[in-house]
Coordinates of C-alpha atoms in Angstrom, one line a residue:
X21 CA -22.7 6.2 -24.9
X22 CA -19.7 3.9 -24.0
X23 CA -17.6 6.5 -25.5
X24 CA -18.7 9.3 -22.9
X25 CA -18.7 7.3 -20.2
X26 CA -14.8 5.8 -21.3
X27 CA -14.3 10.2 -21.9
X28 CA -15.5 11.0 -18.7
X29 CA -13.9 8.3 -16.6
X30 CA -10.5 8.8 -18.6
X31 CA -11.3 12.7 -17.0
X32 CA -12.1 11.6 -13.4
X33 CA -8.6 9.3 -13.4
X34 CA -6.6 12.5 -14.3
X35 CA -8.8 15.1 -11.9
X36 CA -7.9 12.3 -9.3
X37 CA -4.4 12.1 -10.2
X38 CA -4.0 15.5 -10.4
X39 CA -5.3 16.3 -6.8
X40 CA -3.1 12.8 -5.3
X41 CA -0.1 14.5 -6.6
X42 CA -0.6 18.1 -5.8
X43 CA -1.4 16.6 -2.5
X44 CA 2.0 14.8 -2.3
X45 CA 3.5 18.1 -3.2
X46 CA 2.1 19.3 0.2
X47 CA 2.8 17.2 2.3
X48 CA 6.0 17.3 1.2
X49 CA 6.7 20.7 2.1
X50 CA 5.4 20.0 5.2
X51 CA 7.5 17.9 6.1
X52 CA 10.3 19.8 5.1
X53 CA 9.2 22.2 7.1
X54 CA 8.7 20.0 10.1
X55 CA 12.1 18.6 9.5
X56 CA 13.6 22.3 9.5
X57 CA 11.7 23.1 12.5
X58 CA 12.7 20.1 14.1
X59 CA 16.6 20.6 13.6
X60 CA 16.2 24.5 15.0
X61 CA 14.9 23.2 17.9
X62 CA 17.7 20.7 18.1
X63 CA 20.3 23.7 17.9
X64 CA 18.3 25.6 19.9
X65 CA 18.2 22.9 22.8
X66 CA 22.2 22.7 21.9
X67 CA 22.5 26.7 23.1
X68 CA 20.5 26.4 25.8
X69 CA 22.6 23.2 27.2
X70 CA 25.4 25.1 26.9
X71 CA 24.0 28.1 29.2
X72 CA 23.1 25.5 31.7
X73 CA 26.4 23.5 31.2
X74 CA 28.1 27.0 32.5
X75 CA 25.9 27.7 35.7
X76 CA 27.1 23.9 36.6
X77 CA 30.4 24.6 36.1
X78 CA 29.7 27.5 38.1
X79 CA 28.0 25.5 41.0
X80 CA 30.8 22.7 41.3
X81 CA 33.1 25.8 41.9
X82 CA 31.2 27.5 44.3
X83 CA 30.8 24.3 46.6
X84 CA 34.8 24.1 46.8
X85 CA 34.8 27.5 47.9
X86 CA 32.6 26.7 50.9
X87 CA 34.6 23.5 51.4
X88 CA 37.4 25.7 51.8
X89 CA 35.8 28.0 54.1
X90 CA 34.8 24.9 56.1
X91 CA 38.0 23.7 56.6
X92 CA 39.4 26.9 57.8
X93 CA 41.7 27.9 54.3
X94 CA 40.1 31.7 53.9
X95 CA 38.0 34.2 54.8
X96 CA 35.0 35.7 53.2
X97 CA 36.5 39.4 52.5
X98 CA 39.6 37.5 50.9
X99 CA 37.6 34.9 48.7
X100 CA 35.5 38.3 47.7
X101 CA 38.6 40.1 46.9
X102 CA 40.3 37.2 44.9
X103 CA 37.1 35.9 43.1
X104 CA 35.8 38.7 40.9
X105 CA 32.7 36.4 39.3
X106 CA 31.3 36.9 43.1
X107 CA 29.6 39.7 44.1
X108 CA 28.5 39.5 47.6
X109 CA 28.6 36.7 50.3
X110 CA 26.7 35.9 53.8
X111 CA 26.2 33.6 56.5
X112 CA 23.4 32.8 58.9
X113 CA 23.7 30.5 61.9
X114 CA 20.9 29.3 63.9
X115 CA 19.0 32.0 61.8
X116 CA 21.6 34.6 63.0
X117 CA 23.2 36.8 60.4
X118 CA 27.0 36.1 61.3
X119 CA 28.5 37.5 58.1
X120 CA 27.6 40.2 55.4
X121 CA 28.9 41.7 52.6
X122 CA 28.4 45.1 51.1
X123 CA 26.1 45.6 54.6
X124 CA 25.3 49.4 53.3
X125 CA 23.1 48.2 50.4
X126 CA 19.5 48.3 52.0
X127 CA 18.2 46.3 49.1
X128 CA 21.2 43.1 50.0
X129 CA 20.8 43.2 53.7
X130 CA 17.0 43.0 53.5
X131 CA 17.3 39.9 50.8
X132 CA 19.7 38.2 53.1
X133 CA 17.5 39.2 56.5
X134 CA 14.4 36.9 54.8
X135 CA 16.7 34.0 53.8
X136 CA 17.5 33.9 57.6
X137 CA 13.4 34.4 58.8
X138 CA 12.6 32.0 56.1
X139 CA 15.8 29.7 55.0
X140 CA 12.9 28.0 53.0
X141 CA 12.4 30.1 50.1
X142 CA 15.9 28.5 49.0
X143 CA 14.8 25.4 48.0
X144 CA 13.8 25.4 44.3
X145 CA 10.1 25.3 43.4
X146 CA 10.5 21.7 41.6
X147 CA 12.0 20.0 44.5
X148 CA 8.4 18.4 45.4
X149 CA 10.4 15.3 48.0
X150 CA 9.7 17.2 51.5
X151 CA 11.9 14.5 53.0
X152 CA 14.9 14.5 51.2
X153 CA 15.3 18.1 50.8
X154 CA 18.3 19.5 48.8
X155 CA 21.6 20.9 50.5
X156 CA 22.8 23.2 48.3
X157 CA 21.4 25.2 45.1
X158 CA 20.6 27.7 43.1
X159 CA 18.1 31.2 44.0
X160 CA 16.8 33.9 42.1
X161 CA 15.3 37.1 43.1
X162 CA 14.8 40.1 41.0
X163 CA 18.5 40.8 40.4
X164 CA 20.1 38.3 42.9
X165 CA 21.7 35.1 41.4
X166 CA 22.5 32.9 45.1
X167 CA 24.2 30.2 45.4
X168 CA 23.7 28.5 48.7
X169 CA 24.6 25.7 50.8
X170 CA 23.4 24.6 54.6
X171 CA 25.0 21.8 56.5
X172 CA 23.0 21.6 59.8
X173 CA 22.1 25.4 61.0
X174 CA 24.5 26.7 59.1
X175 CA 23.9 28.5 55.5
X176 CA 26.6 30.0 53.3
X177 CA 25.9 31.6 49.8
X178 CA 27.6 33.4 47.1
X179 CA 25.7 36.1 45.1
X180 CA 26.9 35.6 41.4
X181 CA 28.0 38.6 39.7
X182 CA 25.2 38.3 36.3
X183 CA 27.1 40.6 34.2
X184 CA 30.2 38.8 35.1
X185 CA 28.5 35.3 33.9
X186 CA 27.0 36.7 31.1
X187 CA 30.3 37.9 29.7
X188 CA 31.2 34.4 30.6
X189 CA 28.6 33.3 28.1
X190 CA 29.7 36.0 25.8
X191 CA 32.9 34.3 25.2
X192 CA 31.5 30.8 25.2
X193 CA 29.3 31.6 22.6
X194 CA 32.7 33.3 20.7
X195 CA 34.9 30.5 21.2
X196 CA 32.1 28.0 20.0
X197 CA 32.2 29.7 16.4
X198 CA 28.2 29.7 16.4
X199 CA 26.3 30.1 13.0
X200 CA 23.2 30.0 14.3
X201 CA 21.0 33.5 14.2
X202 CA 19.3 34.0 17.8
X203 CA 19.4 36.3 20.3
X204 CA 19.5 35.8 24.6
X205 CA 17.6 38.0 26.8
X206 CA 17.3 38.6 30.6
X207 CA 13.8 39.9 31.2
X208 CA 13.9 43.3 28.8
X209 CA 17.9 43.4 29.1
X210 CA 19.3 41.7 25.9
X211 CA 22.0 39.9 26.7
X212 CA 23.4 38.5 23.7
X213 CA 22.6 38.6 19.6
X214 CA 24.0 36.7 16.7
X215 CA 22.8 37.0 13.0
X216 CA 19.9 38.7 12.2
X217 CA 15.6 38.0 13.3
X218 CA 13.8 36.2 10.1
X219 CA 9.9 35.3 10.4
X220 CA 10.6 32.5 11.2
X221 CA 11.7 32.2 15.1
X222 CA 12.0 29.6 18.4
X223 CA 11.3 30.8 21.8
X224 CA 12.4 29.3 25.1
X225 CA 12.6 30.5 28.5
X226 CA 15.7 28.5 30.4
X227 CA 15.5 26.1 33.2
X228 CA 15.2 27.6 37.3
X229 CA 17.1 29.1 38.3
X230 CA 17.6 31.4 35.2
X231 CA 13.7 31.4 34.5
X232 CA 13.3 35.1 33.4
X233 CA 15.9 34.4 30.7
X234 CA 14.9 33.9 27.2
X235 CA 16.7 32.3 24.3
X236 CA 15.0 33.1 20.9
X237 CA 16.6 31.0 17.7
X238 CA 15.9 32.4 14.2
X239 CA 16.0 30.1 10.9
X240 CA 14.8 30.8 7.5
X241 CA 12.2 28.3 5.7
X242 CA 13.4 26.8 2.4
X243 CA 12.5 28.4 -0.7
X244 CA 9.4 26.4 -1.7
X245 CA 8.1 28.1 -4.6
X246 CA 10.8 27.0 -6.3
X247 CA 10.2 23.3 -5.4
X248 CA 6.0 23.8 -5.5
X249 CA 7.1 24.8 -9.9
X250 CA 9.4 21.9 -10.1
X251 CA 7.0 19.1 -8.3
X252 CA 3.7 20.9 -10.2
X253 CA 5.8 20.6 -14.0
X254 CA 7.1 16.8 -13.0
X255 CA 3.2 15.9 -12.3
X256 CA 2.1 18.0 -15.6
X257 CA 4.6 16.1 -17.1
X258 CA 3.6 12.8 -15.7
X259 CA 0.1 13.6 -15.9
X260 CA 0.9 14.4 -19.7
X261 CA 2.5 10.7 -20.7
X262 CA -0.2 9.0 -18.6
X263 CA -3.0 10.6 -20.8
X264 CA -0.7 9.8 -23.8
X265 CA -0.5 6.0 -22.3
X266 CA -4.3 5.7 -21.8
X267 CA -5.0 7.1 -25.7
X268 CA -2.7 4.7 -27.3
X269 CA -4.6 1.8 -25.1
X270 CA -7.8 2.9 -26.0
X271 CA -6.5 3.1 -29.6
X272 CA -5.1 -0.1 -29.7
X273 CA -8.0 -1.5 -27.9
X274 CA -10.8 -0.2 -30.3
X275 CA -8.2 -1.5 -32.6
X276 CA -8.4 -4.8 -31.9
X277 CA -12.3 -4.8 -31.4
X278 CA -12.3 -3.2 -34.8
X279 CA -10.1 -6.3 -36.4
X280 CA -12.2 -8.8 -34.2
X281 CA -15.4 -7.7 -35.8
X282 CA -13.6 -8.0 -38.9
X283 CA -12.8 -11.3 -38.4
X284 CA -15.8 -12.5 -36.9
X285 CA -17.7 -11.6 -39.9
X286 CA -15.9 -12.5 -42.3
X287 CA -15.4 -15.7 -40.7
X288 CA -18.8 -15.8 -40.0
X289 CA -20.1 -15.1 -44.0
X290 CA -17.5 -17.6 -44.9
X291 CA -18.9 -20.6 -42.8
X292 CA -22.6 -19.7 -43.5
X293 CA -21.6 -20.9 -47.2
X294 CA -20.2 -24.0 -45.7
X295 CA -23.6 -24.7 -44.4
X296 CA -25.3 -26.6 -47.4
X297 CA -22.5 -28.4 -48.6
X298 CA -21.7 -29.9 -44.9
X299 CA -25.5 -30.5 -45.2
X300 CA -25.0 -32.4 -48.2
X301 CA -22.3 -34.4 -47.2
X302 CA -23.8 -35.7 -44.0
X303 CA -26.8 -36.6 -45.9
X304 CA -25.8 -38.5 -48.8
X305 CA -23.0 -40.5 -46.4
X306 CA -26.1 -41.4 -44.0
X307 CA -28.1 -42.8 -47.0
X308 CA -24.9 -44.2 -47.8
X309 CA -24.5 -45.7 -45.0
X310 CA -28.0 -47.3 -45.2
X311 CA -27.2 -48.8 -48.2
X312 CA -23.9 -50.4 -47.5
X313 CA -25.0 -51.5 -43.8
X314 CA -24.5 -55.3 -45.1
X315 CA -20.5 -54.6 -45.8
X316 CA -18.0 -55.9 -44.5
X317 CA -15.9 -54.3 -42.4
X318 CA -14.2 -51.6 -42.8
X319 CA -16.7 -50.1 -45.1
X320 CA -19.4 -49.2 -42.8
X321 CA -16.6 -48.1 -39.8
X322 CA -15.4 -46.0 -42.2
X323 CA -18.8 -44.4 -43.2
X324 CA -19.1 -44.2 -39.4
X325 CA -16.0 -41.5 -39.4
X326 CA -17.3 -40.0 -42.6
X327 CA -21.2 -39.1 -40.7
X328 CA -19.1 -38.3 -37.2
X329 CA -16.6 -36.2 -39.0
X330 CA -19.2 -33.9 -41.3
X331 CA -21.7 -33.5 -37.9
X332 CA -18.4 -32.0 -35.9
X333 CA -17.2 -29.7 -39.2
X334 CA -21.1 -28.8 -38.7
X335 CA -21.0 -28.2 -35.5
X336 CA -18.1 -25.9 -35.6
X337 CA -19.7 -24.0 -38.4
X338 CA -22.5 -23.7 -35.9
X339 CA -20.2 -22.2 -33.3
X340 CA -19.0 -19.7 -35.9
X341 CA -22.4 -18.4 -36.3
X342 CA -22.9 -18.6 -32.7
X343 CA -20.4 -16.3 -31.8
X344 CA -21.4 -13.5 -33.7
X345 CA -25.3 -13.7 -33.2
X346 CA -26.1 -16.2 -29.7
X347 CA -28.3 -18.8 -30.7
X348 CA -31.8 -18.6 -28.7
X349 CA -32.0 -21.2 -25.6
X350 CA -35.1 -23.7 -25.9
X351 CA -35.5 -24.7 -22.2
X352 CA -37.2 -28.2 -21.6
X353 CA -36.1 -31.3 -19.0
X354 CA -33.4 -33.5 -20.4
X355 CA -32.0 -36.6 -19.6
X356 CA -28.6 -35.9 -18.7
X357 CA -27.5 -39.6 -18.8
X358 CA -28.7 -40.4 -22.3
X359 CA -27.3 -37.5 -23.4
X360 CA -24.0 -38.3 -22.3
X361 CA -24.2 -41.9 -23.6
X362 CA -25.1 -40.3 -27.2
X363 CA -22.2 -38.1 -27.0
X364 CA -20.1 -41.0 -26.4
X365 CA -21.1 -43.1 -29.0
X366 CA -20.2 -40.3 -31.6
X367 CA -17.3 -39.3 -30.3
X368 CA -15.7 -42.9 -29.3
X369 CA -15.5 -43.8 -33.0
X370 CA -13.1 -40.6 -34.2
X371 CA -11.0 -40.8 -30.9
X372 CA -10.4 -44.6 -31.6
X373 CA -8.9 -43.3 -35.0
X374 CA -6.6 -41.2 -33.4
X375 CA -5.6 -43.5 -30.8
X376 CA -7.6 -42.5 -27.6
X377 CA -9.3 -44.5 -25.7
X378 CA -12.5 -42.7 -24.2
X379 CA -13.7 -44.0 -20.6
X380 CA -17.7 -42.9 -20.1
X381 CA -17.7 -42.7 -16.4
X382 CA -21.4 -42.2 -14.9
X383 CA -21.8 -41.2 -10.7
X384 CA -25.7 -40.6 -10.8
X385 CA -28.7 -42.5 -11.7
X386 CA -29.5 -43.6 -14.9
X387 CA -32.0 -41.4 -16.1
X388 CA -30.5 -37.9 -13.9
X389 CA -32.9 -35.4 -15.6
X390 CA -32.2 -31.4 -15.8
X391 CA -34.1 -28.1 -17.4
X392 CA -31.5 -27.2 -19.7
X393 CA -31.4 -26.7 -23.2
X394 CA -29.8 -29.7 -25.3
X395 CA -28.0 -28.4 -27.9
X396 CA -26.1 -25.8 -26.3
X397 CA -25.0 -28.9 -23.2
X398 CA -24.0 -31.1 -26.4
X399 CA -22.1 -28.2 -28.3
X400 CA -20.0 -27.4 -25.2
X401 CA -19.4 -30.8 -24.4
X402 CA -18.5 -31.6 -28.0
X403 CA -16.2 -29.0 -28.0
X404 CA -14.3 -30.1 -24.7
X405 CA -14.1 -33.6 -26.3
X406 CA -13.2 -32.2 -30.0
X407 CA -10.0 -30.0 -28.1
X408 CA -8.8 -33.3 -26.0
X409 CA -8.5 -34.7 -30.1
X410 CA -7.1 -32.4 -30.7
X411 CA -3.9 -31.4 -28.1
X412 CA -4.0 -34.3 -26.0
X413 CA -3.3 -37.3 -28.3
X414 CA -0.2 -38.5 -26.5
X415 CA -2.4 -39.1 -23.2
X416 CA -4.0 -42.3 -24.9
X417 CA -6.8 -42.0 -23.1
X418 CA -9.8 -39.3 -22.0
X419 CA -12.9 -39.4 -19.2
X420 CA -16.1 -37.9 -20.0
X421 CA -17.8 -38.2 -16.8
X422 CA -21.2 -37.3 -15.3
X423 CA -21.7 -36.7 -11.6
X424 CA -24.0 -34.8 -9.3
X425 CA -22.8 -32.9 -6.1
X426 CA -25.2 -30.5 -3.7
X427 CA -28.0 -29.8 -6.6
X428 CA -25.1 -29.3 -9.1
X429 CA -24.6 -31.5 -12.5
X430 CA -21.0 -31.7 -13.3
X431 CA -20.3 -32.6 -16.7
X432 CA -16.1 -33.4 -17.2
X433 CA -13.9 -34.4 -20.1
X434 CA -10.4 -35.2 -18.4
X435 CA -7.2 -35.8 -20.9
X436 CA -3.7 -37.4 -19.9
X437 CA -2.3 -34.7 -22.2
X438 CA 0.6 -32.2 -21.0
X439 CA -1.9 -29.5 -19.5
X440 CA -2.2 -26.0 -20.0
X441 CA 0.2 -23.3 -18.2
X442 CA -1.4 -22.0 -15.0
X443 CA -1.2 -18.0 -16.0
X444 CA -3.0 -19.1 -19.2
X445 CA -5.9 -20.7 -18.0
X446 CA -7.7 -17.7 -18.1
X447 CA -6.9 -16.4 -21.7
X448 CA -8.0 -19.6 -23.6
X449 CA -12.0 -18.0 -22.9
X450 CA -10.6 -15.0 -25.2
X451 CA -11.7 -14.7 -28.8
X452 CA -9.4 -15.7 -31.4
X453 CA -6.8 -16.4 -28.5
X454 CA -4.6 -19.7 -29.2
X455 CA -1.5 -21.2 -26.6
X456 CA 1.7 -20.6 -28.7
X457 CA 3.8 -23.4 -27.4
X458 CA 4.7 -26.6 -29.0
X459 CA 1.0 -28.4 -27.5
X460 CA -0.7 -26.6 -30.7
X461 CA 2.3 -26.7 -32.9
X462 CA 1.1 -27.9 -36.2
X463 CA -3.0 -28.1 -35.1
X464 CA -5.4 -26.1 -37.0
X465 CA -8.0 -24.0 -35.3
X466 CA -9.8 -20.3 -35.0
X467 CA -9.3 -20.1 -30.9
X468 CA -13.1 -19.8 -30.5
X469 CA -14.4 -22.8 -29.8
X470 CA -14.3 -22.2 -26.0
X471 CA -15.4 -18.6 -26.1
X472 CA -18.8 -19.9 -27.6
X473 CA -18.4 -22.6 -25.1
X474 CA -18.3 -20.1 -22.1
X475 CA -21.1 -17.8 -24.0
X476 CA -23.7 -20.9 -24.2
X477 CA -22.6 -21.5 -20.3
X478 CA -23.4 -17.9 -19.1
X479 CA -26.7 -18.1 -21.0
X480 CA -27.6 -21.6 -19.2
X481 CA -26.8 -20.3 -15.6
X482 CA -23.7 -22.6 -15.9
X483 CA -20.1 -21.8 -15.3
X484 CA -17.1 -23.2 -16.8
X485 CA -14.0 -24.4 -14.4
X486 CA -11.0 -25.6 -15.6
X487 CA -8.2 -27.4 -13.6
X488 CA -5.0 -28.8 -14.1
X489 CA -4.5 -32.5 -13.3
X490 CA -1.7 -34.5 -13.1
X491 CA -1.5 -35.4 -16.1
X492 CA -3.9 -33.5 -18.6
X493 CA -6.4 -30.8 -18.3
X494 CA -10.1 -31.7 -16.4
X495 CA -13.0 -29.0 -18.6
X496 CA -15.9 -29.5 -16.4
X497 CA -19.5 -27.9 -16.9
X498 CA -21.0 -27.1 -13.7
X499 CA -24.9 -26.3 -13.9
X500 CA -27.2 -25.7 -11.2
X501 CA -30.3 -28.0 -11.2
X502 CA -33.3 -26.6 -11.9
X503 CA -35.8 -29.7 -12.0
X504 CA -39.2 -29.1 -14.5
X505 CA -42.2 -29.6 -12.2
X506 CA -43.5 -32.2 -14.7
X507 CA -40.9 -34.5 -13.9
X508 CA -41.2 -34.7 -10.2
X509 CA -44.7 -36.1 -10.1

């Protein structure tokens, strides 16, 4: 069953990664797409400030003229004659036609005739400030380009010759060298065409006063298919060595279950034939010790290490067994505080051997009583107190310490030892899983003793915390109190 589901999630992952990267792939080429949009409207902008650029030229040139008819330097009829961009001139005072050119086209004379009933209909459609009305300007009207300007009563224009200008931007577009495909159109009359039409197109219609012009830019899209096989075979690819990645995991992972197994068994056969001889030791050197109780000293501290030493080889045999089949938890109140003070006394006697002074350090009242289950309190415990033996002899000394906090017991063993690394705090709860540094150079041990430790903590509702101190390394036991009815009465 954990095979199918590891299968079928191992098949999500690459459905998920599949659709992520085709996704990329898309947006991708749209925004290359965008990004080629975005610079044809940029040249297209660039073509249609040029047009405008011209008419301004245009404009500046035209005012000089009527400066210069101002001032008296020419006539109309001459400037006609000499400028051949203009086609036809007027003038209106005090909305009295003074001056007209080309006075036998109808279709002129009648334009001219509503500019001088209506001077009005000059001013451009965007010029919204009725108080600061322009003086001079551009008009259009069906096929009449105007250029006017009014001082007082008085209104001069210019009609602009539009085959002459667009010649003019004939040759502009000539000397520019333009790549670009587009074409330029006034109303149905094309003007001007460069390159050829793709699907692909821009249009615009130019600013007042050439508003019935049109200005249509062509480009050509990139050739995605190509890039849609190269992006779809680097995610196959990808998609390919990530698979590859996740079975040479998985195989190295069931791997390693495989060999922990392995060794958990054998470990665990080996240590249930250690059982009746550690039996038989601790017996005979307690009736041993009964019988030698009048010696002098050393004999019965000695026999003291002997009994202390074959319980903890017990215990750890116990833990062995533990790990591959969890002992069953036998629930009943127990006094907290005596057990503490036992765990001292048998521990106080081998850490005085190795030069460690243990400091029993009780914040709660003497008989502090819990539903827990004994054993598994004194086999974690022992195993905090058997590890600060062990790596932690050059602190000289170690706290075991009982407190309560908030309906919490808090059981700690604290060494002056040279700590643990911070990014390996939370390996040392892995099986078979030892620090390789110079703290357990030379110090025997399976790496288990705190797995079992963190099993029997789960299993009493209890957690596990370690911190680094400064010195040493504080294991505390945190359990949440739950008091037996029997005992409160």
């Amino acid at each position: 069953m954990k095979k199918l589901a590891a299968i079928l999630s191992c098949i999500i992952f690459v459905m998920a990664l599949s659709y992520l990267g085709w996704r990329s792939i898309e947006h991708e080429v749209l925004m290359r797409q965008h990004q080629q949009r975005m610079l044809a409207q940029s040249r297209l902008e660039n073509i249609k400030s040029s047009i405008e650029s011209l008419l301004n030229q245009r404009s500046v040139y035209l005012i000089s003229l009527i400066q210069l008819l101002e001032k008296g330097a020419g006539t109309f009829d001459n400037l006609l004659q000499s400028q051949s961009d203009i086609k036809n001139a007027f003038e209106i005072r005090h909305n009295n036609i003074v001056y007209i050119s080309n006075s036998n086209d109808l279709q002129w004379v009648k334009f001219v005739e509503s500019i001088k009933y209506d001077n009005a209909i000059l001013i451009p459609p965007n010029s919204s400030n009725e108080l600061s009305l322009p003086t001079s300007g551009w008009y259009q009207s069906y096929d009449h380009l105007i250029f006017w300007s009014k001082k007082g009563n008085i209104i001069k224009g210019f009609e602009l010759s539009t085959i002459k200008f667009a010649l003019d931007i004939i040759r502009l577009f000539e000397d520019q060298s333009i790549d670009d495909n587009f074409s330029l159109y006034e109303g149905s009359k094309q003007i001007y065409v460069h390159g050829h039409s793709t699907i692909n197109d821009i249009n615009v219609m130019l600013d007042y006063p050439l508003q019935n012009w049109q200005l249509t830019y062509y480009y050509l899209s990139p050739n995605f298919v190509t890039f849609y096989w190269l992006g779809g075979g680097i995610l196959f690819l990808f998609i390919v060595l990530v698979i590859g990645i996740v079975c040479y995991v998985y195989r190295e992972y069931t791997r390693a279950i495989r060999l922990a197994k392995q060794q958990v068994s054998f470990v665990g056969q080996v240590s249930h034939e250690f059982k009746t001889p550690l039996t038989n030791i601790t017996l005979y050197s307690e009736m041993l010790k009964e019988q030698l109780i009048d010696e002098p000293f050393p004999v019965p501290e000695y026999l003291d290490v002997i009994t202390s030493e074959s319980q903890r080889l017990t215990r750890l045999v116990q833990n062995v067994l533990n790990l591959s089949k969890p002992a069953k938890q036998n629930f009943k109140a127990v006094n907290l505080t005596l057990l503490i003070e036992r765990v001292f006394q048998t521990f106080n006697p081998v850490l005085k051997t190795k030069s460690l002074q243990l400091n029993l350090i009780l914040n709660s009242n003497k008989n502090h009583t819990i539903f827990t289950d004994e054993d598994s309190v004194m086999q974690i415990i022992s195993n905090f107190l058997s590890n600060a033996e062990k790596y932690a002899v050059n602190g000289k000394n170690v706290d075991l310490s009982l407190t309560t906090n908030d309906k919490q017991t808090i059981i700690t063993v604290r060494d002056y030892g040279r700590g643990i690394p911070k990014h390996l705090l939370k390996k040392i709860f892995k099986p078979f899983y030892r620090i390789n540094s110079s703290i357990t150079e030379g110090i025997s041990g399976t790496g288990i003793g705190l797995t079992i430790a963190n099993q029997l903590a789960q299993q009493l509702q209890g957690t596990i915390k370690v911190t680094n101190e400064n010195p040493g390394t504080a294991f505390s036991l945190i359990l949440t109190e739950h008091v037996h009815e029997d005992f409160n009465r």
